[in-house]
Amino acid sequence: MPKHGGVLLCILLSHVFLQGFAASARIDLQKVPCSVSVQNKPLEEVFEIIEKQTHYSIVCMDQSGLMSKKVNVNAPNATLEKVLQLLATQATFNYKCLDNNIIIRAAAAQPAEAPEEKTVSGKITDAKKQPLPGVSIMVKGTRRGTITNDNGDFQIKVQEGDVLTIFFTGYQSQQVTVDKTNTYQITLLDDEKKLSEVVVTALGIKKEKAKLGYAAQEVKGADLVKARESNVISSLTGKVAGLTIHNTTDLFQDPEISLRGRKPLIVIDGIPDQSADLFKINADDVESMTVLKGASASALYGSIGQNGAIMITTKRAGSKDLSVEFNSSTQFQTSFIRIPKVQTSYGNGFKGQYTYIDGSGSGPEGSGWIWGPKLDQRDATTPSGYFETPQFNSPVDPNTGKLVPLPFLSRGKDNVKNFFRTGVISSNNISFTKSGDKGSFRASASHIYQQGIVPNTDLKNTSFNMAGNYNLSDAFSMNARISYNKEYTHNFPETGYGPTNYLYNLILWTGPDIDVRDLRNYWVPGKEGVQQRHYNTSYYNNPYFQAYEYLRGYNKDNTFGSVDLNYQFSPSFSAKFRNGINEYGLNRNYDEPKSYIGYGNKSRGQYTVSTGNYFDIVSDLVVDFNHTFSSKFKIRAQAGGSNYYRNFKYGTSNTDGLTIPGFYNLSNSASPVLATNATEERRTRSFYGLVDIELYNALYFSVTGRNDKISTLPVANNSFFYPSLTGAVVISQLVKLPEWFSFLKARGSLSRVSSGTLNDNDYTYSYLPSYSKGTIWNNTPSLTYGDVIYNTSLRPQTSDSWEAGVDTKFFGNRVGLEVTYFQTKDYNNIVSIPVSLGSGYASRLENGNVYQRRGIEIVANANPIRKGDFRWDVMVNLSTYRRYLKEISGGGNRLNYLKAGDRTDRIFTNVYQKDPSGNVIYNTNGFPLADNFKRFVGNQDPDWIYGIENSFSYKNFSLRFLVDGRIGGMIYSTTNQKMWWGGTNPGTVNAFRDDANAGKSTYVGKGVVVTGGAATYDGNGDITSDTRTFATNTQAVNYIDYMTNTSNGANNNYNYFSQTFLKLREVTLTWRVPGKWLKGTFFHSADVSAVGRNLLLFSKMPNVDPDAGADNLQTPSTRSMGFNVNLKF
Amino acid sequence: MRKIYTVATLLLIMAAGCKKFEDFQIDPNKSTTATPDLLLNTVEQSAFSVLDLSAALATRQMVFTNSVSNEQYYGWTRAGFNAYSNLRQVMKMEQEANRLGKPEYLPLVKFFKAWYFLQLTNTFGDVPYTEALKGDGGISSPVYDKQEDIFIAILKDLDDANAAITSSTTAVQGDIVFGGKMIKWKQLINSLSLRVLMSLSLKESNTTLNIKAKFANIVNHPDTYPLMTGNGDNGQLTFYDLQGNRYTHYNDNDLQTAYYMEETFIDLLKGLKDPRLFTFAEKAPKYSSLPDNDFSAYGGVKGSAPISENNDRVVAGEASKIKSRYFNNPVNEPSVALGYPELQFILAEGVIRGWIGGNAADYYNKGVTASMQFYGISQPAIDAYLTLNPYPVTNSLPAVMTQKYLSSFLSGGWQMFYEQRRTGMPVFDVSGAGVLNNKKIPVRWMYPETELQNNQQHVSEAISRQYSAGDDINALMWLLKAE
């Protein structure tokens, strides 16, 4: 291998310069003002003075000791030409101007013995001992240089006595003279005008943010560990513009993440994790998370990266000393910020009647409605003095064998408080780090325990993590990481509307006449294991029975890690071979006791076991060339190949009835066990390359290209290429701006990304026609054929995006503003185009339809106060996003309900007819008249998404708080609809209800009736002629009938609500133990924090926390408060 | 340096171990081909599942009390095109039968095509027929055929299907209805022909259709056109206590708690002293102390009455629920799509209309007997019933239709609604204040909204050529216009 590669390059360059010497253009230098007066200074120092005064770099081409020659110059107010002439005469050299460089070469060949050349290595860190990647190291007086790698390491060939100049935007430059030692630890100090935020970009390449041509935002791991979320991604809420996180209130459910409207790729230390398990990463192990927003940012990941990426960088060892860090965080969910508020005036029953018979729920039992008699009604004729009726807990009169009536009282007012318990989330982590000359090591262990608010539910999460790097030789280094994580619970709550939901059983469909504590003994005496005890055993489950007998176990073992091998062929040329794996094994069980109620299913005892085994591996071989020609011209080029392979095997077995109650084993199945299994495999092979060019520390360009060959498209179309181009111009480096205008950058990017799968999580073979298994009828098998027409020549779908943005900083970087606009055209989409059902099919799988996504992201930060020990920082994120249907394939003028040009988030739903002035039209029976067409009721996407973070610090105290929310956008609320429907909504407590209970029809819906004429509609539902005449509706109906039929939809926008909200998301008050107190102890540092999450919610949406972005009877939204302790040894 | 070569070699080995891209083009978890028997099973499961509670509401046999039911109160609007999805399975069965050279499935293909297109045209009027089911041939917005043409095609298909089954026809496999007994298929096909011909009774003078002669031709040539001979030949789906094989309404909470018997239906049974009442309904709570076989222990609420009125009566314990076996028994009784009793009533009507000769009373008695046997009524009770309610010499069609109606409880899908639509018999009560649609019983459904979106031109053409007032539930389709 070219051991002397660097030297060769140098010689080559020298040759070029010598050729050019004859025609040097000295005229320019005469125009450059220069003023030098020195006495007996080495030439090197004089050149530094010149470099500071002019924008020229002076590069010395040889090692003849020329630079240490001492000179005297007295040339005030001269020109550069004049100064150089004076120096050249004294020190005997030739010089030449080439662009902004002045090349110096000793005039006479001086055959002085050159010191022996050797390779030295070193590590460059910041003041906090964090390695700095991408730092330029130049051998002073030469054009030789190198850049530190991702670990801050570098090597360079030098001779003793050479001076290394280290420069990195945002830090003070430094010079180090090479002596006899071969390794150097160099610490760069912050420049006051710090610009350099280093972010992790695609393929794990670290770059200064100032050089990026696209939007990216970083969140430090330290900000994530204190006020905990159960998964680390949820902690990003409100912190990144353009990133929407719909936080679910349910235990152990993934939040819905969307970046610019699409689900981003999760990348852990450069390895994409398409299984995207958000719970497997422990926040304690996270160094930082960088959100790369556009397709350009992540184009190098290929198709999977087309929606941007969340890059998670895990912690590595920093300092040479052994460091032990312990972090403990505990939070209690003591109260609710939003819980369905139900009425407590009326009990179970229907039309004001309720008599418990046997729990089968019909007739006088009221079919399970909460439209029963008024509670706490005085009745002088009964023993208790209150209205009495037989209830589920009535004793049986031994004489008559009948149930004894009990007073009908509001005993269940506090059911929520009595049933739910305090949730706890507790997290403990310990880590050990140490580094040496050859490498570093970090190991950590952590455990998170979450106690659910539902009794007998929890979630445990244990992680072990090891990471290290080692220099196997001067040129050969290795970097590896492995994490093991286990997520396990014997039971966590079922979510979604239905008899499996706790709120469904606890408040939505349990009248306030029932005290949940009376249900604590949940078996019918004598029928233990066979029949649950409940007031209604045909629709609902006893919540305790559900919590203790209906168990959903989850056991997942995640293993993920990577091994990188890096070989440095020469200072500028290296190759990296990287392998990353993600693996998991999943075991789930569903224990369903006898008499458990599902929809239309009274369980005979069921047991289901499901398993999954997932494995993926990505291998990349990348060659990397980077060279710093001068501080004003750097180039980095990479070319690589990649292979991705995934294998996913899964299966489910279930019984349809248990022989022995409560014995959950497939062998206990009463009838044949049903089982299914499947395997999915996919592969992607890619070649890619990128070239980064940096000019004048002000112009940055990056070009990428990638070719994918994928297994999820027909072979004829499975290979495709796509490029990207990004550029950034730091205008403030080029143009003199007013003093207060510290920084100005313009950036832009263009990219194309193609992909070949409908959706990464879709069934892998969904583009291939096949038969599915049908119902086996009395042991005779069957098959069915799906309703999709397949196109056998599907092509990849493509997104063309561009974005442009401006980054600015003012007043010595105390105020900053970043604005980005993006626009993406999605075409050749692999979409299901609906067809007439008369064709025998429902849709065609085709390339088609054109969509456009566009949006604006604004990030502003300010440091309004920085006075003495007090500091106040503010950051504001603001973003908006829209998606439009631009073209419809197949010539149709509509795609379902949308026309070309429409927003795609338009909501159409079943509505009632309205007259031209907007009044609801009523039928002759007093109920609103259904429209034959679905109608537009609002848009789903919010107008704006925002987050505001404030942090204050004073001496040892710091306080951070984050508010965030969304403005606009509609969501459908199942909770509210069911509350109106079922009789639990407080709005149903009124005189009409009392009338209805008394059998009177007194409610007149607000609206009109048609008195004559007719309206005709065209095929789109638009009225073509209208001769209708209207009169005010006067037909009274029974209020309960009205609600059970309409769910109040006519008065309530069909239960669509605006999701506008503001949430006090996070508050952290930290006290750092003063250093002097720790002196003499073995602690290095210690801090204690009081933390809170989800403390306050302001929203007009009733009963539901709109944060989740959807409501299908969500778990009540809890408020968390607790503390965090961090100790370093 | 050697290490580098080692790594490079390892890399090459790893790359060579990769699976080729061609090898991923087959779904390893599903079959890409099928045999026709597997599809026949699927088709039979859906075609013979006809236990639709909506039809029981629309035919005034049951009442729903939880909310305003559009079926019960005649306020419905659109129906769906799901039958085409079932037809897709039929079409696939045809393709696979042809591919594998199994012609014995082809007559069944014709039968099921006729079966589903009947459903479609009875629901809407004109529907896509000739261009239908050709989505994989590139026709994604098929034109609509005239109802008359569809009926002609259906009759021809059934005729051809009958002719295609001979004594030497191989038995089909996967037949969960008749176990591959082809003669039973032949009987069912011809029985369906008679049902179709009778459904065209308003077209008696249409010479193109010539229904009268066709009807007679089938009845008079039992060797060529064998018909069902008893309940054992019923086109019906039997349920099993196995996952997915259970009675359609097993464990149906609504059926248990929110459905009640309709008063006119109960009164009809009570008036005729019909013992089937005891197998259809539970006693009303109010009369629970009376013996099970006391007709006065049963009651209903009115399908036409406002919901609040019915609720009051339910709470007062006046209404009978459906017999508990309908939601408690996982097997209960089979779902009869086309049964022997109905055939007998068709034949009785044929005699009454003078299309065929023969003894209408005989057909009537056989029909009533078979229906009662189906519900497990004892022979003496049947005999007593027939003595009490003999075939009337005059005004006999209403009696036949009444018996057809009584035998249709949770059986035959919407057929009884169509029979009533054709004959006006029996009269469905619309007297109550709850009835929508200006107290009219709708005679059709509006086309699905998806057709307006995905096939607007053709559906609009069909609407304008059939219904001058537009796509209306009260508009008369060709079938219902006498000629």
Coordinates of N, CA and C in Angstrom, one line a residue, chain A residues 562-682:
Chain A
S562 N -23.1 -2.8 16.8 CA -22.4 -2.6 15.5 C -20.9 -2.8 15.8
V563 N -20.2 -3.1 14.7 CA -18.7 -3.2 14.8 C -18.2 -2.4 13.5
D564 N -17.4 -1.4 13.8 CA -16.8 -0.7 12.7 C -15.3 -1.0 12.7
L565 N -14.8 -1.2 11.5 CA -13.3 -1.3 11.4 C -12.9 -0.2 10.5
N566 N -11.8 0.5 10.9 CA -11.4 1.6 10.1 C -9.9 1.5 9.8
Y567 N -9.6 1.6 8.6 CA -8.2 1.6 8.2 C -7.8 2.8 7.5
Q568 N -6.7 3.4 8.1 CA -6.2 4.7 7.6 C -5.1 4.4 6.7
F569 N -5.3 4.4 5.4 CA -4.2 4.1 4.4 C -3.2 5.3 4.4
S570 N -3.7 6.5 4.5 CA -2.9 7.6 4.6 C -3.6 8.7 5.3
P571 N -3.0 9.8 5.7 CA -3.8 10.8 6.4 C -5.1 11.2 5.8
S572 N -5.1 11.1 4.4 CA -6.4 11.6 3.8 C -7.2 10.5 3.3
F573 N -6.8 9.3 3.4 CA -7.5 8.2 2.7 C -7.7 7.1 3.7
S574 N -9.0 6.7 3.8 CA -9.3 5.6 4.8 C -10.4 4.8 4.3
A575 N -10.6 3.6 4.8 CA -11.7 2.8 4.5 C -12.3 2.3 5.8
K576 N -13.7 2.2 5.7 CA -14.4 1.8 6.9 C -15.3 0.6 6.5
F577 N -15.3 -0.4 7.3 CA -16.2 -1.5 7.1 C -17.1 -1.6 8.3
R578 N -18.4 -1.5 8.1 CA -19.2 -1.4 9.3 C -20.4 -2.4 9.2
N579 N -20.6 -3.0 10.3 CA -21.7 -4.0 10.3 C -22.6 -3.6 11.5
G580 N -23.9 -3.5 11.3 CA -24.8 -3.3 12.4 C -25.9 -4.3 12.4
I581 N -26.3 -4.7 13.5 CA -27.5 -5.6 13.6 C -28.5 -5.1 14.5
N582 N -29.8 -5.5 14.2 CA -30.9 -5.4 15.1 C -31.5 -6.7 15.2
E583 N -31.8 -7.1 16.4 CA -32.4 -8.5 16.6 C -33.3 -8.4 17.7
Y584 N -34.4 -9.1 17.6 CA -35.3 -9.3 18.8 C -36.0 -10.6 18.7
G585 N -36.4 -11.0 19.9 CA -37.2 -12.2 20.1 C -38.4 -11.7 20.9
L586 N -39.6 -12.0 20.5 CA -40.8 -11.5 21.2 C -41.7 -12.7 21.5
N587 N -42.1 -12.7 22.8 CA -43.1 -13.6 23.2 C -44.3 -12.9 23.9
R588 N -45.4 -13.2 23.4 CA -46.6 -12.5 24.0 C -47.6 -13.6 24.4
N589 N -48.3 -13.3 25.4 CA -49.4 -14.2 25.7 C -50.7 -13.4 26.1
Y590 N -51.8 -14.0 25.8 CA -53.1 -13.4 26.1 C -53.9 -14.4 26.8
D591 N -54.1 -14.1 28.1 CA -54.9 -15.1 28.9 C -56.3 -14.5 29.1
E592 N -57.3 -15.2 28.6 CA -58.6 -14.6 28.6 C -59.5 -15.6 29.4
P593 N -59.9 -15.2 30.6 CA -60.7 -16.1 31.5 C -62.1 -16.4 30.9
K594 N -62.6 -17.5 31.4 CA -64.0 -17.8 31.0 C -64.9 -16.7 31.5
S595 N -65.9 -16.4 30.8 CA -66.9 -15.4 31.0 C -66.4 -13.9 30.7
Y596 N -65.2 -13.8 30.2 CA -64.7 -12.5 29.7 C -65.6 -12.0 28.5
I597 N -65.9 -10.8 28.5 CA -66.8 -10.2 27.5 C -66.0 -9.5 26.4
G598 N -66.0 -9.9 25.2 CA -65.5 -9.1 24.1 C -66.8 -8.7 23.3
Y599 N -66.6 -8.0 22.2 CA -67.8 -7.7 21.4 C -68.4 -9.0 20.9
G600 N -69.6 -9.3 21.3 CA -70.3 -10.5 20.8 C -69.6 -11.7 21.1
N601 N -68.8 -11.7 22.2 CA -68.0 -12.9 22.5 C -68.0 -13.0 24.0
K602 N -68.7 -14.0 24.5 CA -68.6 -14.4 25.9 C -67.6 -15.5 26.0
S603 N -66.4 -15.2 26.5 CA -65.3 -16.1 26.3 C -65.5 -17.5 27.0
R604 N -65.1 -18.5 26.3 CA -65.1 -19.8 26.9 C -63.7 -20.1 27.5
G605 N -63.0 -19.0 27.7 CA -61.6 -19.2 28.2 C -60.7 -19.3 26.9
Q606 N -59.8 -18.4 26.8 CA -59.0 -18.5 25.6 C -57.5 -18.3 26.0
Y607 N -56.6 -18.8 25.2 CA -55.2 -18.6 25.4 C -54.6 -18.4 24.0
T608 N -53.8 -17.3 23.9 CA -53.2 -17.1 22.6 C -51.7 -16.8 22.9
V609 N -50.8 -17.4 22.1 CA -49.4 -17.2 22.3 C -48.9 -16.7 20.9
S610 N -48.2 -15.6 20.9 CA -47.6 -15.2 19.7 C -46.1 -14.9 19.9
T611 N -45.4 -15.2 18.9 CA -43.9 -15.1 18.9 C -43.4 -14.4 17.7
G612 N -42.3 -13.8 17.8 CA -41.7 -13.2 16.6 C -40.2 -13.2 16.8
N613 N -39.5 -13.4 15.7 CA -38.1 -13.3 15.7 C -37.6 -12.4 14.5
Y614 N -37.0 -11.4 14.9 CA -36.6 -10.4 13.9 C -35.1 -10.3 13.8
F615 N -34.5 -10.2 12.7 CA -33.1 -10.0 12.5 C -32.9 -9.1 11.3
D616 N -32.0 -8.1 11.5 CA -31.6 -7.4 10.3 C -30.1 -7.1 10.4
I617 N -29.5 -7.0 9.3 CA -28.0 -6.7 9.3 C -27.8 -5.8 8.1
V618 N -27.0 -4.7 8.4 CA -26.6 -3.9 7.3 C -25.1 -3.8 7.4
S619 N -24.5 -4.0 6.2 CA -23.0 -4.0 6.1 C -22.6 -2.9 5.1
D620 N -21.7 -2.1 5.5 CA -21.3 -1.0 4.6 C -19.8 -1.1 4.5
L621 N -19.3 -0.9 3.3 CA -17.9 -0.7 3.1 C -17.7 0.7 2.4
V622 N -17.0 1.5 3.1 CA -17.0 2.9 2.6 C -15.5 3.3 2.5
V623 N -15.1 3.9 1.4 CA -13.8 4.5 1.3 C -14.0 6.0 1.4
D624 N -13.0 6.6 2.1 CA -13.2 8.0 2.5 C -11.9 8.7 2.1
F625 N -12.1 9.7 1.4 CA -10.9 10.6 1.1 C -11.2 12.0 1.6
N626 N -10.4 12.5 2.5 CA -10.6 13.8 2.8 C -9.3 14.6 2.9
H627 N -9.3 15.7 2.5 CA -8.1 16.5 2.4 C -8.3 17.9 2.6
T628 N -7.5 18.5 3.4 CA -7.6 20.0 3.7 C -6.4 20.6 2.9
F629 N -6.8 21.3 1.8 CA -5.7 21.9 1.0 C -5.2 23.1 1.7
S630 N -6.1 23.8 2.3 CA -5.8 24.9 3.1 C -6.9 25.2 4.0
S631 N -6.8 26.2 4.9 CA -8.0 26.5 5.7 C -9.1 26.9 4.9
K632 N -8.9 27.2 3.6 CA -10.0 27.7 2.8 C -10.5 26.7 1.8
F633 N -9.9 25.5 1.8 CA -10.4 24.6 0.7 C -10.2 23.2 1.3
K634 N -11.3 22.6 1.5 CA -11.3 21.2 2.0 C -12.2 20.4 1.1
I635 N -11.9 19.1 1.0 CA -12.7 18.3 0.2 C -12.9 16.9 1.0
R636 N -14.0 16.4 0.9 CA -14.2 15.1 1.5 C -15.1 14.3 0.5
A637 N -14.6 13.1 0.2 CA -15.4 12.3 -0.7 C -15.5 10.9 -0.2
Q638 N -16.7 10.3 -0.3 CA -16.9 9.0 0.1 C -17.5 8.2 -0.9
A639 N -17.2 6.9 -1.0 CA -17.9 6.0 -1.9 C -18.1 4.7 -1.2
G640 N -19.2 4.1 -1.3 CA -19.5 2.9 -0.5 C -20.5 2.0 -1.2
G641 N -20.5 0.8 -0.6 CA -21.5 -0.1 -1.0 C -22.1 -0.7 0.3
S642 N -23.4 -1.1 0.1 CA -24.1 -1.5 1.3 C -25.0 -2.7 1.0
N643 N -25.1 -3.6 1.9 CA -26.1 -4.7 1.8 C -26.9 -4.7 3.0
Y644 N -28.2 -4.8 2.8 CA -29.2 -4.9 3.9 C -30.0 -6.1 3.8
Y645 N -30.2 -6.8 4.8 CA -30.9 -8.1 4.8 C -31.8 -8.1 6.0
R646 N -33.0 -8.5 5.9 CA -33.9 -8.6 7.0 C -34.7 -9.9 6.9
N647 N -34.9 -10.5 8.1 CA -35.6 -11.7 8.2 C -36.5 -11.6 9.4
F648 N -37.8 -11.9 9.2 CA -38.8 -11.7 10.2 C -39.7 -13.0 10.2
K649 N -39.6 -13.7 11.3 CA -40.5 -14.9 11.4 C -41.4 -14.7 12.6
Y650 N -42.7 -15.0 12.4 CA -43.6 -14.8 13.4 C -44.8 -15.8 13.3
G651 N -45.4 -16.0 14.4 CA -46.5 -16.9 14.4 C -47.4 -16.7 15.6
T652 N -48.6 -17.2 15.5 CA -49.6 -17.1 16.6 C -50.3 -18.4 16.7
S653 N -50.5 -18.9 17.9 CA -51.3 -20.1 18.2 C -52.4 -19.7 19.2
N654 N -53.6 -20.2 18.9 CA -54.6 -19.9 20.0 C -55.6 -21.1 20.1
T655 N -56.2 -21.1 21.3 CA -57.2 -22.1 21.5 C -58.5 -21.4 21.4
D656 N -59.6 -22.1 21.3 CA -60.9 -21.5 21.2 C -61.7 -21.9 22.4
G657 N -61.1 -22.2 23.5 CA -61.8 -22.6 24.7 C -60.9 -23.5 25.5
L658 N -60.9 -23.2 26.8 CA -60.1 -24.0 27.8 C -60.9 -25.1 28.4
T659 N -60.3 -26.2 28.6 CA -61.0 -27.3 29.3 C -61.0 -27.0 30.8
I660 N -59.9 -26.8 31.3 CA -59.8 -26.5 32.8 C -59.7 -25.0 32.9
P661 N -60.6 -24.3 33.6 CA -60.6 -22.9 33.7 C -59.3 -22.4 34.4
G662 N -58.8 -21.3 33.8 CA -57.6 -20.7 34.5 C -56.3 -21.4 34.2
F663 N -56.3 -22.5 33.5 CA -55.0 -23.1 33.2 C -54.7 -22.8 31.7
Y664 N -53.7 -21.8 31.6 CA -53.4 -21.2 30.3 C -52.3 -22.0 29.7
N665 N -52.7 -22.9 28.9 CA -51.7 -23.7 28.1 C -52.4 -24.3 26.9
L666 N -51.7 -24.3 25.8 CA -52.3 -24.8 24.6 C -52.8 -26.2 24.7
S667 N -52.1 -27.0 25.6 CA -52.5 -28.4 25.7 C -53.9 -28.5 26.4
N668 N -54.4 -27.4 26.9 CA -55.6 -27.3 27.6 C -56.8 -26.9 26.7
S669 N -56.5 -27.0 25.4 CA -57.5 -26.5 24.5 C -58.7 -27.5 24.3
A670 N -59.9 -27.0 24.3 CA -61.0 -27.9 24.2 C -61.2 -28.4 22.8
S671 N -60.9 -27.5 21.8 CA -61.0 -27.9 20.4 C -59.6 -27.7 19.7
P672 N -59.5 -28.1 18.5 CA -58.2 -28.1 17.8 C -57.5 -26.7 17.9
V673 N -56.3 -26.6 18.2 CA -55.5 -25.4 18.3 C -55.4 -24.8 16.9
L674 N -55.6 -23.5 16.8 CA -55.4 -22.9 15.5 C -54.1 -22.1 15.5
A675 N -53.3 -22.3 14.5 CA -52.0 -21.7 14.5 C -51.7 -21.1 13.1
T676 N -51.0 -20.0 13.0 CA -50.5 -19.5 11.8 C -49.0 -19.1 12.0
N677 N -48.3 -19.0 10.9 CA -46.9 -18.5 11.0 C -46.5 -17.9 9.6
A678 N -45.5 -17.1 9.7 CA -45.1 -16.5 8.4 C -43.6 -16.1 8.5
T679 N -43.0 -16.0 7.4 CA -41.6 -15.5 7.3 C -41.6 -14.4 6.3
E680 N -40.9 -13.3 6.6 CA -40.7 -12.2 5.6 C -39.2 -12.0 5.5
E681 N -38.8 -11.8 4.3 CA -37.4 -11.5 4.0 C -37.3 -10.4 3.1
R682 N -36.3 -9.6 3.2 CA -36.1 -8.6 2.2 C -34.6 -8.2 2.1

